Coordinates of C-alpha atoms in Angstrom, one line a residue:
A2 CA 78.4 150.0 150.1
H3 CA 77.7 146.3 149.2
L4 CA 74.2 147.2 148.2
L5 CA 75.5 149.8 145.8
Q6 CA 78.0 147.3 144.4
L7 CA 75.1 144.9 143.5
R8 CA 72.9 147.7 142.1
E9 CA 75.6 148.8 139.8
N10 CA 76.1 145.3 138.3
V11 CA 73.6 144.3 135.7
H12 CA 73.0 140.9 137.3
G13 CA 73.4 142.2 140.9
K14 CA 69.6 142.2 141.2
D15 CA 69.7 138.5 141.4
L16 CA 71.0 138.8 144.9
L17 CA 68.5 141.5 146.0
L18 CA 64.8 141.6 146.9
N19 CA 63.0 144.3 145.0
G20 CA 66.3 146.2 144.8
K21 CA 67.1 146.0 148.5
A22 CA 69.2 143.8 150.7
P23 CA 67.3 140.9 152.3
G24 CA 66.2 141.8 155.8
H25 CA 65.7 139.7 158.9
G26 CA 62.9 137.2 158.3
D27 CA 62.8 137.7 154.5
I28 CA 62.7 134.6 152.3
M29 CA 65.6 134.7 149.8
C30 CA 65.5 132.4 146.8
N31 CA 68.5 132.0 144.6
P32 CA 67.6 129.6 141.7
H33 CA 70.7 130.5 139.7
L34 CA 73.0 129.4 142.5
A35 CA 70.9 126.2 142.9
S36 CA 71.5 125.5 139.2
V37 CA 75.3 126.0 139.6
L38 CA 75.3 123.6 142.7
K39 CA 73.5 121.0 140.7
E40 CA 76.0 121.3 137.9
L41 CA 78.8 120.8 140.4
A42 CA 77.1 117.8 141.8
I43 CA 76.8 116.2 138.4
N44 CA 80.1 117.3 136.7
G45 CA 82.4 118.2 139.6
K46 CA 85.2 120.7 138.9
A47 CA 84.2 120.8 135.2
G48 CA 80.8 122.1 136.1
F49 CA 82.4 125.3 137.3
Y50 CA 85.7 125.8 135.5
T51 CA 84.4 124.9 132.0
G52 CA 81.1 125.3 130.3
R53 CA 78.4 127.9 130.8
V54 CA 79.6 129.0 134.3
A55 CA 83.2 129.6 133.2
E56 CA 81.9 131.4 130.1
A57 CA 79.7 133.7 132.3
V58 CA 82.6 134.4 134.8
A59 CA 85.0 135.3 132.0
K60 CA 82.4 137.4 130.2
V61 CA 81.5 139.6 133.2
V62 CA 85.2 140.2 134.1
Q63 CA 86.0 141.2 130.5
Q64 CA 82.9 143.5 130.5
H65 CA 84.5 145.4 133.3
G66 CA 88.0 145.7 131.8
G67 CA 89.5 142.5 133.0
V68 CA 91.5 140.0 130.9
L69 CA 90.3 136.6 132.4
T70 CA 89.4 134.1 129.7
E71 CA 87.6 130.7 129.6
Q72 CA 91.0 129.2 128.9
D73 CA 92.3 130.6 132.2
M74 CA 89.4 129.1 134.0
A75 CA 89.9 125.7 132.5
A76 CA 93.6 125.7 133.3
H77 CA 93.1 126.5 137.0
K78 CA 94.2 123.7 139.4
A79 CA 93.7 123.5 143.1
T80 CA 96.7 122.3 145.1
N81 CA 97.2 120.1 148.1
V82 CA 99.8 121.6 150.4
E83 CA 101.6 120.6 153.5
P84 CA 100.8 122.7 156.5
I85 CA 103.5 124.5 158.4
S86 CA 103.9 124.4 162.2
T87 CA 105.8 125.4 165.3
D88 CA 105.8 124.1 168.9
Y89 CA 104.5 126.3 171.7
K90 CA 104.4 125.1 175.3
G91 CA 103.9 121.4 174.4
C92 CA 101.5 122.1 171.6
R93 CA 102.1 122.0 167.9
V94 CA 100.3 124.8 166.0
W95 CA 99.5 124.1 162.4
E96 CA 98.9 126.8 159.8
L97 CA 98.6 127.2 156.1
P98 CA 101.9 127.9 154.2
P99 CA 102.5 130.7 151.8
N100 CA 100.8 132.1 149.8
G101 CA 98.7 132.1 153.0
Q102 CA 99.7 134.3 156.0
G103 CA 99.7 131.5 158.5
M104 CA 103.5 132.0 159.0
T105 CA 102.6 135.3 160.8
A106 CA 101.0 133.5 163.8
L107 CA 103.8 131.0 164.0
I108 CA 106.6 133.6 163.9
A109 CA 104.8 135.7 166.6
L110 CA 104.3 132.6 168.8
N111 CA 108.0 131.7 168.5
I112 CA 108.9 135.2 169.6
L113 CA 106.4 135.3 172.5
E114 CA 107.5 131.9 173.8
G115 CA 110.6 133.5 175.3
F116 CA 108.6 135.9 177.5
D117 CA 106.9 135.2 180.8
L118 CA 103.5 136.2 179.6
K119 CA 101.6 134.8 182.5
S120 CA 103.4 137.0 185.1
M121 CA 102.6 140.0 183.0
G122 CA 98.8 139.4 183.4
R123 CA 96.3 138.8 180.6
N124 CA 95.6 142.0 178.6
S125 CA 97.8 144.1 180.9
P126 CA 99.6 147.1 179.2
T127 CA 102.9 145.2 179.4
Y128 CA 101.3 142.0 177.9
I129 CA 99.7 143.9 175.1
H130 CA 102.9 145.8 174.3
H131 CA 104.9 142.5 173.9
V132 CA 102.2 140.8 171.8
I133 CA 101.8 143.9 169.6
E134 CA 105.6 144.2 169.0
S135 CA 105.8 140.4 168.3
L136 CA 103.0 140.7 165.7
R137 CA 104.6 143.8 164.1
L138 CA 107.8 141.8 163.7
A139 CA 105.9 138.8 162.4
F140 CA 103.9 140.8 159.9
S141 CA 107.0 142.6 158.7
D142 CA 108.5 139.3 157.7
T143 CA 105.3 138.0 156.2
L144 CA 104.5 141.1 154.1
H145 CA 108.1 141.0 152.8
Y146 CA 108.4 137.3 152.0
C147 CA 104.9 135.8 151.6
A148 CA 104.0 135.0 148.0
D149 CA 103.1 132.1 145.6
P150 CA 105.8 129.5 146.4
E151 CA 105.8 128.4 142.7
Y152 CA 107.2 131.8 141.8
N153 CA 109.6 132.4 144.7
K154 CA 111.7 130.4 147.0
L155 CA 110.8 131.4 150.6
P156 CA 113.2 131.0 153.5
L157 CA 110.5 129.4 155.7
D158 CA 112.8 127.2 157.6
Q159 CA 114.8 130.2 158.7
L160 CA 111.8 132.3 159.5
L161 CA 110.2 129.6 161.6
S162 CA 113.3 128.7 163.5
K163 CA 113.7 129.3 167.2
D164 CA 117.1 130.9 166.6
Y165 CA 115.6 133.5 164.3
A166 CA 112.8 134.1 166.9
S167 CA 115.5 134.8 169.5
K168 CA 117.1 137.4 167.4
R169 CA 113.8 139.1 166.7
R170 CA 112.8 138.9 170.3
S171 CA 115.9 140.8 171.3
M172 CA 114.6 143.8 169.4
I173 CA 111.6 144.2 171.7
E174 CA 112.1 146.6 174.7
K175 CA 110.0 146.8 177.8
S176 CA 108.9 150.3 176.8
G177 CA 108.9 152.0 173.5
V178 CA 108.2 150.6 170.0
I179 CA 110.5 149.2 167.4
P180 CA 111.3 151.9 165.0
R181 CA 109.8 151.3 161.5
S182 CA 113.3 151.7 160.1
K183 CA 114.2 148.5 161.7
L184 CA 111.3 146.6 160.3
L185 CA 111.1 145.2 156.8
M186 CA 108.8 147.4 154.9
S187 CA 105.9 146.4 152.6
D188 CA 103.4 148.4 150.5
L189 CA 100.5 146.2 151.5
N190 CA 98.0 147.8 153.9
L191 CA 96.5 145.6 156.6
Q192 CA 92.8 145.6 155.8
N193 CA 90.6 143.9 158.4
G194 CA 87.2 142.9 156.9
S195 CA 84.0 141.4 158.3
D196 CA 82.8 139.2 155.4
T197 CA 84.7 136.0 156.2
V198 CA 82.9 132.9 157.4
Y199 CA 84.7 130.3 159.5
F200 CA 83.4 127.0 161.0
T201 CA 84.9 123.9 162.4
T202 CA 83.5 120.5 163.2
A203 CA 84.9 117.2 164.6
D204 CA 83.7 113.6 165.0
S205 CA 83.9 111.0 167.8
E206 CA 87.0 109.4 166.1
G207 CA 89.1 112.5 166.3
N208 CA 88.7 113.7 162.7
A209 CA 88.2 117.4 162.3
C210 CA 87.7 120.0 159.6
S211 CA 88.9 123.6 159.9
F212 CA 87.1 125.6 157.1
I213 CA 87.2 129.2 156.1
N214 CA 85.8 131.1 153.1
S215 CA 85.8 134.8 152.0
N216 CA 85.3 137.0 149.0
Y217 CA 88.0 139.3 150.5
M218 CA 87.3 143.1 150.7
G219 CA 83.8 144.1 151.2
F220 CA 81.6 142.0 148.9
G221 CA 84.4 141.0 146.7
T222 CA 84.2 142.6 143.3
G223 CA 80.4 142.9 143.5
L224 CA 80.4 141.4 140.0
V225 CA 77.7 138.7 139.4
P226 CA 78.1 136.4 136.4
E227 CA 74.9 136.0 134.4
G228 CA 72.7 133.1 135.6
C229 CA 75.1 132.1 138.4
G230 CA 73.8 133.7 141.6
F231 CA 77.1 134.5 143.2
T232 CA 79.6 137.3 143.3
L233 CA 83.3 137.2 142.3
Q234 CA 86.1 137.7 144.8
N235 CA 88.8 140.4 144.5
R236 CA 91.8 138.6 146.0
G237 CA 94.0 140.2 143.3
F238 CA 93.9 143.4 145.5
A239 CA 96.5 141.7 147.7
F240 CA 99.2 141.6 145.0
S241 CA 102.0 144.2 145.1
L242 CA 102.4 146.5 142.1
D243 CA 106.1 146.7 142.8
P244 CA 107.6 144.5 140.0
H245 CA 110.5 143.6 142.3
H246 CA 108.4 142.5 145.2
C247 CA 108.1 138.7 145.6
N248 CA 104.3 139.2 145.7
A249 CA 104.3 141.2 142.5
L250 CA 101.3 140.8 140.2
A251 CA 101.9 138.2 137.5
P252 CA 99.8 136.0 135.2
G253 CA 98.8 132.7 136.7
K254 CA 100.2 133.6 140.1
R255 CA 98.4 133.3 143.4
P256 CA 98.3 136.5 145.5
Y257 CA 99.1 136.9 149.3
H258 CA 96.0 135.3 150.9
T259 CA 94.5 136.1 154.3
I260 CA 92.3 133.1 155.1
I261 CA 94.0 130.6 157.4
P262 CA 92.1 127.7 159.1
A263 CA 94.3 126.2 161.9
M264 CA 94.7 123.2 164.1
V265 CA 96.6 122.3 167.3
T266 CA 98.0 118.9 168.1
S267 CA 100.1 117.6 171.0
A268 CA 103.8 118.1 170.2
E269 CA 104.5 114.8 171.9
T270 CA 101.8 112.4 170.7
N271 CA 100.3 114.3 167.7
E272 CA 96.9 113.9 169.2
L273 CA 94.4 116.5 167.8
L274 CA 93.7 119.0 170.6
M275 CA 91.8 121.7 168.7
S276 CA 90.6 122.9 165.4
F277 CA 90.1 126.6 165.3
G278 CA 90.1 129.9 163.4
V279 CA 88.9 133.5 163.5
M280 CA 87.6 136.0 160.9
G281 CA 88.7 139.4 159.8
G282 CA 91.3 139.5 157.0
F283 CA 94.7 140.5 158.4
M284 CA 93.2 140.1 161.9
Q285 CA 93.3 136.3 161.5
P286 CA 96.9 135.5 162.6
Q287 CA 96.5 138.2 165.3
G288 CA 93.4 136.4 166.5
H289 CA 95.0 133.0 166.4
V290 CA 97.8 134.2 168.6
Q291 CA 95.5 135.9 171.1
V292 CA 93.0 133.1 171.4
L293 CA 95.9 130.5 171.8
L294 CA 97.6 132.6 174.5
N295 CA 94.2 133.0 176.3
M296 CA 94.1 129.2 176.6
L297 CA 97.7 128.1 176.8
E298 CA 99.0 130.8 179.1
F299 CA 95.9 131.8 181.1
G300 CA 93.8 128.7 181.2
L301 CA 90.7 130.0 179.5
N302 CA 88.3 127.5 178.0
P303 CA 87.7 127.7 174.2
Q304 CA 84.5 129.7 174.5
D305 CA 85.9 132.3 176.9
A306 CA 89.1 132.5 174.9
L307 CA 87.2 133.4 171.8
D308 CA 84.8 135.8 173.6
A309 CA 87.6 137.7 175.3
P310 CA 88.4 141.2 173.9
R311 CA 91.1 141.3 171.2
F312 CA 93.1 144.1 169.7
S313 CA 94.2 144.4 166.1
L314 CA 97.0 146.0 164.0
G315 CA 95.4 147.5 161.0
G316 CA 95.9 150.1 158.3
I317 CA 99.7 150.2 158.7
K318 CA 102.7 149.2 156.6
G319 CA 104.9 147.1 158.9

């Protein structure tokens, strides 16, 4: 499917070898991308959001029916945000705030903290049931409330409170699922992809970087700006088309976003304990919860915690 996307785009051939996807051992040269990186090195942000790159991006979007302009590109500003957190068994888990979906993992952990998960046994039917129901509750909140905070005031303090978690926890029964009628509904499907890249690194002084990048669904839009050597993302897919939804499509607005690098510190000393993340669209907060529980509840080391089988909610509404 990704190959077809590139073949159908006039400049998609720039990312192919003789019309085919690069194979194992093939040498792939991308001089257009090298040129863009040089411009970034020399001009910084202006080398991408203005000038010939911005012109090429706006042009290819407009050629395919979009309305992005060079002025839109020039007006874009990245923001520094304060991470959100919750405490779980002596650890403080840090996630990205809305418009990112990090709140999902934190809400689920708050709910799960009230259960004796260790006695259930790792990945036992009872354990899986409780984690799934907690994630369903967490996602129902996230899909209802998560949006660009510059456009909507979100009740984050309430959603991340232990009191709220206690109320949500009381909805979970030992057997049987929470009826969908009792969950907040959303029109956003949970699409779990495989094109995200995550890495983390740390130095001897305790500094760490938790980094994640993704074009979102599939290969993004598959649109390749002329002379640029990269494809454009399609994050706009995560907007709601319901005009009354807090995540409704609007000019200049950031959509619900899936990528969420995370960190864990000591709740008592603030010492960095771990920098981590997983890949897979809406799987990410689900993976965060399961990897953390593998370590904090069942004592697995980081490698085993990541290698262990995981389950995923996907393709559902709520």
